[in-house]
Short mmCIF file of C-alpha atoms in Angstrom, two decimals:
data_model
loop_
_atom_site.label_atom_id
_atom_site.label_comp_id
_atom_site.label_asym_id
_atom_site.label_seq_id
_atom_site.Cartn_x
_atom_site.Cartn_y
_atom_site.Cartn_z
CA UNK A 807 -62.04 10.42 -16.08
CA UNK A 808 -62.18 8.42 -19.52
CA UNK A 809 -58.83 6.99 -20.00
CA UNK A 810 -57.06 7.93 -23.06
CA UNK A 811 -56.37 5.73 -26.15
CA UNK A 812 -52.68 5.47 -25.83
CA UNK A 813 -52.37 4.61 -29.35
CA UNK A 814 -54.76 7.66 -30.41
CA UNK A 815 -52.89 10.34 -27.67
CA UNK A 816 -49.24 9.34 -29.95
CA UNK A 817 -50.46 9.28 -33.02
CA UNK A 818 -52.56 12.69 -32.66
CA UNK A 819 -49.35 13.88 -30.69
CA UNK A 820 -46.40 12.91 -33.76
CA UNK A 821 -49.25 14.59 -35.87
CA UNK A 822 -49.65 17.61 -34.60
CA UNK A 823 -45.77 17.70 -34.41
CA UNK A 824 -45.81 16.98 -38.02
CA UNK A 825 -44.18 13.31 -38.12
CA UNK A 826 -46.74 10.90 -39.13
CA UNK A 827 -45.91 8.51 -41.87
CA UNK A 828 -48.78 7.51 -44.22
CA UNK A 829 -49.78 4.50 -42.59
CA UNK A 830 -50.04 6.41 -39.39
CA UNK A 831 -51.77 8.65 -40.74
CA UNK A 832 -54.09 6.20 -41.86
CA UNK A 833 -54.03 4.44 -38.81
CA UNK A 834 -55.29 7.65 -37.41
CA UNK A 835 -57.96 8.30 -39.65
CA UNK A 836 -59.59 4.67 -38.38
CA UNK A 837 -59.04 5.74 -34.74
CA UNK A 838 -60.75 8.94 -34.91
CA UNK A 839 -63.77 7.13 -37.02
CA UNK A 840 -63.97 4.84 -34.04
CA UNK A 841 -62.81 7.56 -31.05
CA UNK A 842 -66.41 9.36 -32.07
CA UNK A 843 -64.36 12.64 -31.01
CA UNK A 844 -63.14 16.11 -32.53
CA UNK A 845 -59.40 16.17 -30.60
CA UNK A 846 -56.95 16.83 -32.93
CA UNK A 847 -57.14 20.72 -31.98
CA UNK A 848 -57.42 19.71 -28.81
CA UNK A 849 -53.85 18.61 -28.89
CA UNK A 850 -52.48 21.27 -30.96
CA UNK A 851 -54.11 23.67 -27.90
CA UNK A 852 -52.43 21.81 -25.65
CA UNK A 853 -49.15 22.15 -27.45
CA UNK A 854 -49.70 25.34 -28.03
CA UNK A 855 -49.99 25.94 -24.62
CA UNK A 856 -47.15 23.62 -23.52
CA UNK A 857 -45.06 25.92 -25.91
CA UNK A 858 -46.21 29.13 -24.52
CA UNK A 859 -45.54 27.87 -20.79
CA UNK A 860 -42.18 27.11 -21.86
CA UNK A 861 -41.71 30.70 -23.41
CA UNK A 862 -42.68 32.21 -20.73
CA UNK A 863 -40.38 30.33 -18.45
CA UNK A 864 -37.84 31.33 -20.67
CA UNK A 865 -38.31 34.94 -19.26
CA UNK A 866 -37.19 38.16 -20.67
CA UNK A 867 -34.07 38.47 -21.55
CA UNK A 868 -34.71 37.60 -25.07
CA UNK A 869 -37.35 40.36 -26.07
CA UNK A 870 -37.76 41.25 -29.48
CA UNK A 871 -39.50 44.06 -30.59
CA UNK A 872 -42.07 43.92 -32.93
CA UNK A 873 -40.84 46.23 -35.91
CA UNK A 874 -42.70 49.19 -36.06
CA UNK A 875 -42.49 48.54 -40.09
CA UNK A 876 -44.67 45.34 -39.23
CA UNK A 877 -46.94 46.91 -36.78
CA UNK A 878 -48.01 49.00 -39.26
CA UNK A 879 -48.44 46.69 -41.98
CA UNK A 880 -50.67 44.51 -40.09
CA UNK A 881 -52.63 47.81 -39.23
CA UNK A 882 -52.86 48.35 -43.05
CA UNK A 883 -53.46 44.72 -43.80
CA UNK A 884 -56.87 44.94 -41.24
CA UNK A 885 -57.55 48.38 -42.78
CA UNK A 886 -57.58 46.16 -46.10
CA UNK A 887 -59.23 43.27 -44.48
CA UNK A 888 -61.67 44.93 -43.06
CA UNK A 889 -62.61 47.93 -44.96
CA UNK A 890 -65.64 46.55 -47.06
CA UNK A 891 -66.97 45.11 -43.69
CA UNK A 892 -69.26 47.53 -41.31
CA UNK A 893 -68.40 47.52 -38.10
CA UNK A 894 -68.67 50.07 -35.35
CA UNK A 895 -66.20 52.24 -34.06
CA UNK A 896 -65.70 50.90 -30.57
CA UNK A 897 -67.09 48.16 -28.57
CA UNK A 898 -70.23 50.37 -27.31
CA UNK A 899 -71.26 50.12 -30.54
CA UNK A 900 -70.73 46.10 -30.25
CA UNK A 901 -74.39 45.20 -29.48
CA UNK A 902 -75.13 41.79 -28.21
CA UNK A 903 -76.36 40.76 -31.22
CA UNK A 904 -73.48 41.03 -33.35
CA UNK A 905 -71.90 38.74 -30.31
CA UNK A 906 -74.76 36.08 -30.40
CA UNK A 907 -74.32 35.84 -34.28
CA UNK A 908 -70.48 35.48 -33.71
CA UNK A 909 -71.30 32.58 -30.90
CA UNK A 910 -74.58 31.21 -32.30
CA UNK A 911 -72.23 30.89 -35.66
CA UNK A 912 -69.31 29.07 -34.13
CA UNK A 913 -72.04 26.76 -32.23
CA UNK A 914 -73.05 25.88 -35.42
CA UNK A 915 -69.96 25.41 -36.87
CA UNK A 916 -69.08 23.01 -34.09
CA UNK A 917 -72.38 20.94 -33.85
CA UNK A 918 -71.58 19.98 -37.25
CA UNK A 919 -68.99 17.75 -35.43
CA UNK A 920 -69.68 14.63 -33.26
CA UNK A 921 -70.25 15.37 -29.95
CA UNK A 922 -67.32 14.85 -28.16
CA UNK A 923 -66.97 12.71 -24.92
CA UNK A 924 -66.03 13.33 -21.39
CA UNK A 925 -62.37 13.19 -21.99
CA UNK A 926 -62.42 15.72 -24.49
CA UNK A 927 -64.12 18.43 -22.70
CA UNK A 928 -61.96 17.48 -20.21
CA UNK A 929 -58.47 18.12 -21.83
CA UNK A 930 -60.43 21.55 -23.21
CA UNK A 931 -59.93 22.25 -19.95
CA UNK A 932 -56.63 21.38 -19.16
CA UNK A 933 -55.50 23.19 -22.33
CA UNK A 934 -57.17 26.00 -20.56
CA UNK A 935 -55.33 25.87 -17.11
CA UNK A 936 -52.20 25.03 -19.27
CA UNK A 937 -52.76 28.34 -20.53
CA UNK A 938 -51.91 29.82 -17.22
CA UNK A 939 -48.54 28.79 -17.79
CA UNK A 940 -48.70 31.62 -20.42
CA UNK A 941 -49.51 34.65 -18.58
CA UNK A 942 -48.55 33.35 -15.08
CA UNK A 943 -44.97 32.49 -15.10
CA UNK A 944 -44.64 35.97 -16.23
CA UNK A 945 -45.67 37.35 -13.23
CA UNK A 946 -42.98 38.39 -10.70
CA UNK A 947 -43.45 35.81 -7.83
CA UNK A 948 -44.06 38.38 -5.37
CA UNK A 949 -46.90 40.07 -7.77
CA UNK A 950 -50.18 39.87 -5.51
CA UNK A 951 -53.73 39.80 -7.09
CA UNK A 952 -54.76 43.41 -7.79
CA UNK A 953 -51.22 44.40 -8.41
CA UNK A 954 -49.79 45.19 -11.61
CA UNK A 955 -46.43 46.75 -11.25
CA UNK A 956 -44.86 48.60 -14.20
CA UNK A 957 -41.57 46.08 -14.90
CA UNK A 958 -38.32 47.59 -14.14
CA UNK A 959 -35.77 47.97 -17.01
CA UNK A 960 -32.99 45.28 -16.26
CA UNK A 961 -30.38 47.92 -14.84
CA UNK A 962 -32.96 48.75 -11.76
CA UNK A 963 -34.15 45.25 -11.41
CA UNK A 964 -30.66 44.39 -10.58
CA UNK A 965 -30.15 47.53 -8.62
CA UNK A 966 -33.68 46.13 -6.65
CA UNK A 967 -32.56 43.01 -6.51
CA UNK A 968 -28.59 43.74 -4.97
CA UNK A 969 -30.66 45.24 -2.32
CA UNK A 970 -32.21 42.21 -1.21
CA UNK A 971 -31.34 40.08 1.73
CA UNK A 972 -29.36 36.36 0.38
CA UNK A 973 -28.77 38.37 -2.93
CA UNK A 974 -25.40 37.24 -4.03
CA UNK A 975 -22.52 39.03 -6.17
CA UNK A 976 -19.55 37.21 -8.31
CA UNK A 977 -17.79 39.02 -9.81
CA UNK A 978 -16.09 37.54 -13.77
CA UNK A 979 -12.28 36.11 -13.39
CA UNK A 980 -10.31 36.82 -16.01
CA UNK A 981 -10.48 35.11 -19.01
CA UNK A 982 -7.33 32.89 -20.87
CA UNK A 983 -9.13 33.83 -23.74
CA UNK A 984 -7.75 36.60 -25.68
CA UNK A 985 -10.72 37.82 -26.81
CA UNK A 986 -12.21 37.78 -23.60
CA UNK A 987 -9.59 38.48 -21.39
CA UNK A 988 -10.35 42.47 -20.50
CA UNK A 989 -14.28 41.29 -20.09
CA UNK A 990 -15.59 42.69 -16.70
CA UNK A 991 -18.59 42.84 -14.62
CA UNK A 992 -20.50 40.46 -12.46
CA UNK A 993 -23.64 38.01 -12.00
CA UNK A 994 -25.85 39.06 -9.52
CA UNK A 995 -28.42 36.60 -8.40
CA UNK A 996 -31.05 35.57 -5.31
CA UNK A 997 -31.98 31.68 -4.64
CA UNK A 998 -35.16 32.90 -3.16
CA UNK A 999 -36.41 34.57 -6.39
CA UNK A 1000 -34.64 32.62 -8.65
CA UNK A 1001 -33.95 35.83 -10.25
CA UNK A 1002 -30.29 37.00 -11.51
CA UNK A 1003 -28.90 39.36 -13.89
CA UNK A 1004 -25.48 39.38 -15.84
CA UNK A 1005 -23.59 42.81 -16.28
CA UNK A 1006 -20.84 42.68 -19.09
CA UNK A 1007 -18.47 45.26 -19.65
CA UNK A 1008 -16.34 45.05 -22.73
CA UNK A 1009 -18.12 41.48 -24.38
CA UNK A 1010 -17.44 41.39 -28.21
CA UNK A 1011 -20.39 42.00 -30.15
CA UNK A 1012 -22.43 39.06 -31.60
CA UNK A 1013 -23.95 37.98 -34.75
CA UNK A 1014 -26.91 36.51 -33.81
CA UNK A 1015 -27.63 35.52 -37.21
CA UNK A 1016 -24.27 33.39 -36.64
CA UNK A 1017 -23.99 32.84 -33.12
CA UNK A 1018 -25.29 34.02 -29.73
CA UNK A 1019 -23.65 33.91 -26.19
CA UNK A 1020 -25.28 31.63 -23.86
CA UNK A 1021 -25.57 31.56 -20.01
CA UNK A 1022 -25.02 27.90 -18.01
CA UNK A 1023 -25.28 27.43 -14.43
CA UNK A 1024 -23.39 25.33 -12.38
CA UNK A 1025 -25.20 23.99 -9.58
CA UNK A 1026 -24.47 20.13 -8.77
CA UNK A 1027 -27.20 20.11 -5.69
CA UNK A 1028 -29.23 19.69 -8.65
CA UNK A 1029 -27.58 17.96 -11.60
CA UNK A 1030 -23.94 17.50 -12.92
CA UNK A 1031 -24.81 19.18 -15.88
CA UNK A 1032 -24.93 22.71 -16.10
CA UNK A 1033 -28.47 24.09 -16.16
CA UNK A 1034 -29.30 26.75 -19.12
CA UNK A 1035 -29.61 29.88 -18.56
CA UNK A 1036 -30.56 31.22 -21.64
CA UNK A 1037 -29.28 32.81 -24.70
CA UNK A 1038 -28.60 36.42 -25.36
CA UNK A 1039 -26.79 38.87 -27.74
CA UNK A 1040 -24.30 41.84 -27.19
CA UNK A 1041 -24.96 44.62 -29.74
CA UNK A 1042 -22.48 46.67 -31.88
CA UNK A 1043 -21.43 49.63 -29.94
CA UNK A 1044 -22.00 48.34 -26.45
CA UNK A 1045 -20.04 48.92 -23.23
CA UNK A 1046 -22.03 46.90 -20.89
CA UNK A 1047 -25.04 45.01 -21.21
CA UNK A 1048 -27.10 44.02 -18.18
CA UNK A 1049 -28.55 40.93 -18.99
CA UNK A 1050 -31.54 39.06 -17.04
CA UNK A 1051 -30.78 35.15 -16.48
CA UNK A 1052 -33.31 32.89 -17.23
CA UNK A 1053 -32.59 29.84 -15.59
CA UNK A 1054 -34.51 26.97 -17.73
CA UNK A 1055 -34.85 24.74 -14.47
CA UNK A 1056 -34.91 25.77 -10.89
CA UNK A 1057 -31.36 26.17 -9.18
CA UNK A 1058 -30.85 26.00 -5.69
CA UNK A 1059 -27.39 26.91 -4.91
CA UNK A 1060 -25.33 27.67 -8.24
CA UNK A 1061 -21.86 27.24 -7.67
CA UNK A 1062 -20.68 28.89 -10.73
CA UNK A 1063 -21.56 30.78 -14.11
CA UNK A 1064 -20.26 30.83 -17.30
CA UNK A 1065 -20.93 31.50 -20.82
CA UNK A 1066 -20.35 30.20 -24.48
CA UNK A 1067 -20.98 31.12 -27.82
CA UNK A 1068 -23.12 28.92 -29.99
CA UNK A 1069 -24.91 28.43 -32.92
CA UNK A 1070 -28.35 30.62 -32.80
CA UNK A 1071 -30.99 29.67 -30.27
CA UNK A 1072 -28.15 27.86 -28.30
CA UNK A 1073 -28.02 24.21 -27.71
CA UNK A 1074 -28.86 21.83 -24.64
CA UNK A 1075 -25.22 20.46 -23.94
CA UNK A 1076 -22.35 22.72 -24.79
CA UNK A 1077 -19.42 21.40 -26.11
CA UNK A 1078 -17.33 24.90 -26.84
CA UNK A 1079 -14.77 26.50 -24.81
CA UNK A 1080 -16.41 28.56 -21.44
CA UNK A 1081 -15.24 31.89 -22.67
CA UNK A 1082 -15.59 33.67 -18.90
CA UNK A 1083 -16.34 32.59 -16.00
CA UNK A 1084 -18.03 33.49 -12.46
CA UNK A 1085 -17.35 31.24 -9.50
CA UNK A 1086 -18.19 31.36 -6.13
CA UNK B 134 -69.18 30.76 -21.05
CA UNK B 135 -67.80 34.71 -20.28
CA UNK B 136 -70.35 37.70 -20.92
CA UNK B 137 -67.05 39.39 -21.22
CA UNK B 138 -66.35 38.82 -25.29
CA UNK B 139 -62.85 37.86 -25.97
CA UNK B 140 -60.99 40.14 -28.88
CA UNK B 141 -61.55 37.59 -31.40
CA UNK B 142 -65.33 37.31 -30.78
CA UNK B 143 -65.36 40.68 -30.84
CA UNK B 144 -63.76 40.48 -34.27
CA UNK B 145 -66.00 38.25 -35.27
CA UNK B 146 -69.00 40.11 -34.35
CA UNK B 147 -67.48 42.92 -36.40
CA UNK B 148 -65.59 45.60 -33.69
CA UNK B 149 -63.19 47.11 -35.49
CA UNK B 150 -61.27 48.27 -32.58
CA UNK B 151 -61.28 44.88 -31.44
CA UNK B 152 -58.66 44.06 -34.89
CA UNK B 153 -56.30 46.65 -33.37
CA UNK B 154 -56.31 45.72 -30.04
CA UNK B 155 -55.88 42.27 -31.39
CA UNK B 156 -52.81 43.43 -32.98
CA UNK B 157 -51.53 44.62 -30.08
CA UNK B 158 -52.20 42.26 -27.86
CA UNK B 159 -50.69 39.19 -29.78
CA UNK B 160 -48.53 41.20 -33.05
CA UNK B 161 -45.88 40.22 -30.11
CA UNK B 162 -46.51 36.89 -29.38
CA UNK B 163 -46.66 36.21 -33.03
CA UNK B 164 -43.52 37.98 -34.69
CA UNK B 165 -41.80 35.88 -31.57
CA UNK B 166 -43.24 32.49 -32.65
CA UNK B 167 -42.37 33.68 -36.40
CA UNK B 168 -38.71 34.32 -35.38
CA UNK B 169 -38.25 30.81 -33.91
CA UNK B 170 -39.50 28.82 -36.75
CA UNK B 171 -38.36 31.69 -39.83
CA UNK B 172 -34.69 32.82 -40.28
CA UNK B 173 -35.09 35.47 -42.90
CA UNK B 174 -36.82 38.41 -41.48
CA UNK B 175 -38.66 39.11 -44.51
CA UNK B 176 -39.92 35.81 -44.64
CA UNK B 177 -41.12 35.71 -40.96
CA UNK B 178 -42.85 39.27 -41.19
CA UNK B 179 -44.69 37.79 -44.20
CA UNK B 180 -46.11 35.18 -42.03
CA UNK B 181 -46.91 37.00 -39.17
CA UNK B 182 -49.12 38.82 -41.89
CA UNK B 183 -50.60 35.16 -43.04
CA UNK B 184 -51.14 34.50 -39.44
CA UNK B 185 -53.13 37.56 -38.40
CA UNK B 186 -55.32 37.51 -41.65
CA UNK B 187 -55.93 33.76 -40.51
CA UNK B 188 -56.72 34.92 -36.95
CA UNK B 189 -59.86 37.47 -38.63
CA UNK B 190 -60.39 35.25 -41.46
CA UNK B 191 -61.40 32.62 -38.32
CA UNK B 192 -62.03 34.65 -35.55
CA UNK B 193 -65.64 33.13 -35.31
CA UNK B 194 -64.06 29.54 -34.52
CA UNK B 195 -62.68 30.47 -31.43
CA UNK B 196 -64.34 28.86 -28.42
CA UNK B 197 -63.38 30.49 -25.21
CA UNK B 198 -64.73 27.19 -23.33
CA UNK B 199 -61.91 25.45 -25.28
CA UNK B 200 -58.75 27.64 -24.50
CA UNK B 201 -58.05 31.01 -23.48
CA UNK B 202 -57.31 33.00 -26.25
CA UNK B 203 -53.44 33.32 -26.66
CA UNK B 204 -53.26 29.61 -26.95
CA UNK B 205 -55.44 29.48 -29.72
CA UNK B 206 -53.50 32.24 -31.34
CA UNK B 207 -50.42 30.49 -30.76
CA UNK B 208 -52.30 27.49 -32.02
CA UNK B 209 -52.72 28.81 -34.82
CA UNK B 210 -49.43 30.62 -35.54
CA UNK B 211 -47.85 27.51 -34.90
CA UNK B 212 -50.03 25.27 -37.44
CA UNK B 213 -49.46 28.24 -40.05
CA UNK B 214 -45.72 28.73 -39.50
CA UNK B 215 -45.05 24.72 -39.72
CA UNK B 216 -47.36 24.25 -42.96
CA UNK B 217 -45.09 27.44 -44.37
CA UNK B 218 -42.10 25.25 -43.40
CA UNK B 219 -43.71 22.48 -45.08
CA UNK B 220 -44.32 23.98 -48.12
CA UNK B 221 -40.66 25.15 -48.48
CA UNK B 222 -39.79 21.66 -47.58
CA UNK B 223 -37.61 22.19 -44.68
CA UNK B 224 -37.59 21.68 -40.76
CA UNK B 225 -38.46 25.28 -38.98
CA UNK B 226 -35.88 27.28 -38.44
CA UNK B 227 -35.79 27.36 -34.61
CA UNK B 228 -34.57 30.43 -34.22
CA UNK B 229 -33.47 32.42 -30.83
CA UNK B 230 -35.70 31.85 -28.60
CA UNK B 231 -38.58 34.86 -27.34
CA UNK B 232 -40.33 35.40 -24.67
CA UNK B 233 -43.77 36.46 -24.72
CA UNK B 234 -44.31 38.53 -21.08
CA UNK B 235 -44.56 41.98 -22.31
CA UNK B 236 -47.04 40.70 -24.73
CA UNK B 237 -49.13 39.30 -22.17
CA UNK B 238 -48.69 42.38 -19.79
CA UNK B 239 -51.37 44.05 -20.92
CA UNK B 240 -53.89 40.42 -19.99
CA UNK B 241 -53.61 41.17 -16.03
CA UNK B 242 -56.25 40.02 -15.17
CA UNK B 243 -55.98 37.03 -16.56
CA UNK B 244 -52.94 36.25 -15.22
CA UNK B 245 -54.40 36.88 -12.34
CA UNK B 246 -57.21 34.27 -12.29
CA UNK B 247 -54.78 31.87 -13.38
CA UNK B 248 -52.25 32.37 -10.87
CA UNK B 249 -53.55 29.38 -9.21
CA UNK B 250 -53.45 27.15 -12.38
CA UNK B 251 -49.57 28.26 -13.06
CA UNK B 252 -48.85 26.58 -9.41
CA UNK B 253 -50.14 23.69 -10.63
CA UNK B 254 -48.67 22.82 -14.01
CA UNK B 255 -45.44 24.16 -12.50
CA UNK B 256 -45.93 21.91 -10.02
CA UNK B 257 -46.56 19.45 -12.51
CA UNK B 258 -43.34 20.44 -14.47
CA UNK B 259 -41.14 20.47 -11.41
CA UNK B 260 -41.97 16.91 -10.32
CA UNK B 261 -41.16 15.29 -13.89
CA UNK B 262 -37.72 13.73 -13.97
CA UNK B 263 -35.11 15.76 -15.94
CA UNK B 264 -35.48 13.57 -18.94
CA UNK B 265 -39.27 13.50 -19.41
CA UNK B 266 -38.98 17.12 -18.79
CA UNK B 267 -36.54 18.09 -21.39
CA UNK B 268 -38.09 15.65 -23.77
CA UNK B 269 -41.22 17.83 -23.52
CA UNK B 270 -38.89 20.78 -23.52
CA UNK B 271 -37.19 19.97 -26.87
CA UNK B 272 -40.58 19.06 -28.54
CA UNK B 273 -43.24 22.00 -27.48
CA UNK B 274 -40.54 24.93 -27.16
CA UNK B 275 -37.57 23.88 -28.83
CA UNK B 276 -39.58 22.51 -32.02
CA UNK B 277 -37.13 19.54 -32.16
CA UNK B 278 -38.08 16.53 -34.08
CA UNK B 279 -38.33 12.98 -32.15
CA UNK B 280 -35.50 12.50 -33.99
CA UNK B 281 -33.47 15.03 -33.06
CA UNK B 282 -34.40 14.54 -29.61
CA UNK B 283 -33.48 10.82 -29.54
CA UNK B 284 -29.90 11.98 -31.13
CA UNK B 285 -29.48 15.00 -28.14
CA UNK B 286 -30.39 12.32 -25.50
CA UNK B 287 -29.01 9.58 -26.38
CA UNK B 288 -32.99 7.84 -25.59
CA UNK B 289 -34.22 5.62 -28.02
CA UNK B 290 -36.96 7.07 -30.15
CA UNK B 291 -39.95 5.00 -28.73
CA UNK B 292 -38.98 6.18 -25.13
CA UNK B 293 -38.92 10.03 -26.58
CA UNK B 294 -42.48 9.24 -28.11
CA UNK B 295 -43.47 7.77 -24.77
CA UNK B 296 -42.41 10.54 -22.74
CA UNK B 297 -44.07 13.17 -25.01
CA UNK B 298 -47.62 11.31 -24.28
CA UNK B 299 -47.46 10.32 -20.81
CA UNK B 300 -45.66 13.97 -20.22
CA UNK B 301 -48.79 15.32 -21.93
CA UNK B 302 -51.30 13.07 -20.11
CA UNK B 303 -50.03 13.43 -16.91
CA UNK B 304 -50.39 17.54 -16.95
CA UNK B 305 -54.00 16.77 -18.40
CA UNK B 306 -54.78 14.54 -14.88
CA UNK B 307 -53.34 16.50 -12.83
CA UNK B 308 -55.39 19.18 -14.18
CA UNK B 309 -58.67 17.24 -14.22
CA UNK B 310 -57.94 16.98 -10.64
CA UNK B 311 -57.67 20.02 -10.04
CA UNK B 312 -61.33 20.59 -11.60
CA UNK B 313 -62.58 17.55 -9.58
CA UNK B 314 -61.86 19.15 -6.25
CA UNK B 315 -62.62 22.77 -7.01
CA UNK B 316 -59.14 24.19 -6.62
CA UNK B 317 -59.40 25.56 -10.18
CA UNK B 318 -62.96 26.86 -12.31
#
């Protein structure tokens, strides 16, 4: 494999995370002249893909819904887009023309640019296999080729999940906090799947235009730090919430979990009060 | 390269039911990304707009030999999102983060074929030390500047920058490995 300019891999790096000063950027310009390559999107893909991985890791206990307000818009936007352009109904009416146009037109497009060495092909296709990341770490561990189950609403994945064998329960302890005090409930979670859920009866409501609630883990096998478990919101109106955990890093044998409020998104060390608390 | 035409090709060729699957399959993916960098909800639908009419307006300049497609659509969300940022001359938002799995449901298959790849870059991911792996963390998912990643870990800025490359590289051997000896197309 070609080895990598170091200097080139930074500078196209800080650029595609937007932090080039001019004379880097110039500096740049002269290393691409002489690199005889086309990377740059090559490293935004594999950003892109880095960033993906790590939102998928993240899990789903942060969903958002698309609005349907938005749906529809970008339905009228392509009805817009689109409308002075013929095209066929469905893809039977796609014929393999209209494809090798598409392709034969993006070839183009591309041979316009230096060919591109070994290296770069190469990273093409680790941004590929990065990609996995993506769609894989969304798949339930146990989820075999050929088998797509239909995912279980968080109340029956816990419900699944208490069933299984080394699947532990903790329940809350009471809070000093006043506002937290009459919280209830439990964490629920299995080493084996690294899968856990959070069930919350009577958590104040969140802003999470001001603040969400986040999850940390306590497991010291691993680190002295807590790990983070992700951050989540407790709507208006709600007597319990069953939230999935979404453990950033793998945890082996958490000792404890507890949660804080902080400022939207949450934040990598915590320095507010643990407002409740679950300890084995 | 696939006899099976990806969404966007099939855009580009002109499918109009390719548009709305399109919208389906990534509208997700996309509002989530706009959420993260754009407080104001207004302001982030807007941009998921920009993004999609980028998406057709390029469709053609997809290469499926490059990247599967959600990465390029993520690619380009992200470069559209940050310029929008630029323009208003402020960092992105970083908002609560979103997952992307029931976006990505409907790509089974997919996920399926790259089961084997996942192993790997998690593999890869798992054997960093905690500090190159946060570093990458912060940058790719969290959207933090080197800055601001120096400040969180106390690192000085030319070891952030260092672990962001090697980090980068390292998942990119590992990969070409991986190619070398078969254990992934």
């Amino acid at each position: 494999m070609s080895p990598i300019n170091d200097e080139l891999l930074d500078l196209l790096t800080e650029r595609a995370l937007g932090e080039l000063s001019p004379a880097e950027l110039k500096r740049l310009d002269e290393l691409l002249a002489e690199a005889d390559l086309d990377s740059e999107e090559e490293i935004e893909l594999a950003i892109a893909a880095a960033m993906n991985a790590f939102a998928g890791a993240n899990g789903a206990d942060q969903r958002i819904q698309v609005p349907d307000s938005l749906r529809q818009t970008l339905h009228d936007d392509a009805d817009r887009f689109f409308g002075g352009r013929k095209a066929p109904e469905d893809r039977t009416g796609n014929t393999v023309t209209d494809l090798e146009t598409a392709r034969a037109r993006r070839d183009r497009e591309r041979s316009t640019a230096v060919s591109a060495p070994s290296w770069s092909g190469r990273l093409g296709w680790a941004v590929a296999a990065m990609l996995a990341v993506v769609v894989a770490v969304t798949m339930r561990p146990d989820l075999q080729p050929g088998a797509q189950p239909e995912p279980l609403d968080p109340a029956s994945a816990r419900t699944a999940l208490i069933a299984e064998a080394e699947t532990s329960v903790l329940e809350w302890n009471p809070s000093d906090i006043p506002t937290y005090n009459a919280v209830s409930g439990d964490v629920v979670w299995n080493d084996e799947r690294q899968e856990g859920y959070l069930r919350l009866a009577g958590m104040p409501m969140n802003d999470p235009a001001i603040s969400q609630y986040q999850l940390w883990i306590v497991d010291p096998d691993r680190d002295a730090n807590p790990v983070d478990g992700g951050v989540f919101d407790v709507p208006p109106g709600s007597d319990e919430v069953i939230i999935p955990i979404n453990a950033k890093l793998g945890v082996s044998k958490p000792a404890a979990f507890a949660i804080s409020r902080e400022q939207p998104g949450g934040v990598v060390v915590s320095d507010g009060p643990l407002l409740i608390v679950a300890s084995t | 390269m696939s006899t099976e035409a990806s969404l966007l090709e099939r855009i580009a060729s002109g499918d109009r039911a390719a548009v709305t699957q399109c919208i389906e399959r990534y509208s997700g993916l996309v509002w989530s990304l706009s959420r993260r960098f754009i407080a104001n909800q207004a302001d982030a639908e807007e941009a998921v707009q920009d993004v999609f009419m980028e998406l057709w307006t390029n469709a053609a300049k997809f290469d499926p030999e490059r990247s599967a497609e959600s990465t390029w659509v993520s690619m380009v969300a992200r470069r559209r999102l940050i310029d929008r940022a630029r323009r208003e001359h402020r960092e992105p938002d970083r908002q609560p983060l979103a997952d992307v799995e029931h976006l990505l449901s409907g790509d089974g298959q997919a996920a399926i074929e790259a089961s084997a790849e996942f192993r790997q870059v998690i593999k890869i991911i798992e054997g960093m030390n905690p500090e190159q792996r946060d570093v990458i963390r912060m940058s790719t998912w969290l959207g933090m500047t080197h800055a601001a990643i120096a400040q969180e870990t106390k690192l000085p800025l030319g070891t952030v920058k260092s672990h962001l490359r090697r980090g980068l590289n390292r998942i990119r051997e590992q990969l070409h490995i991986a190619t070398a000896d078969g254990t992934r197309p």
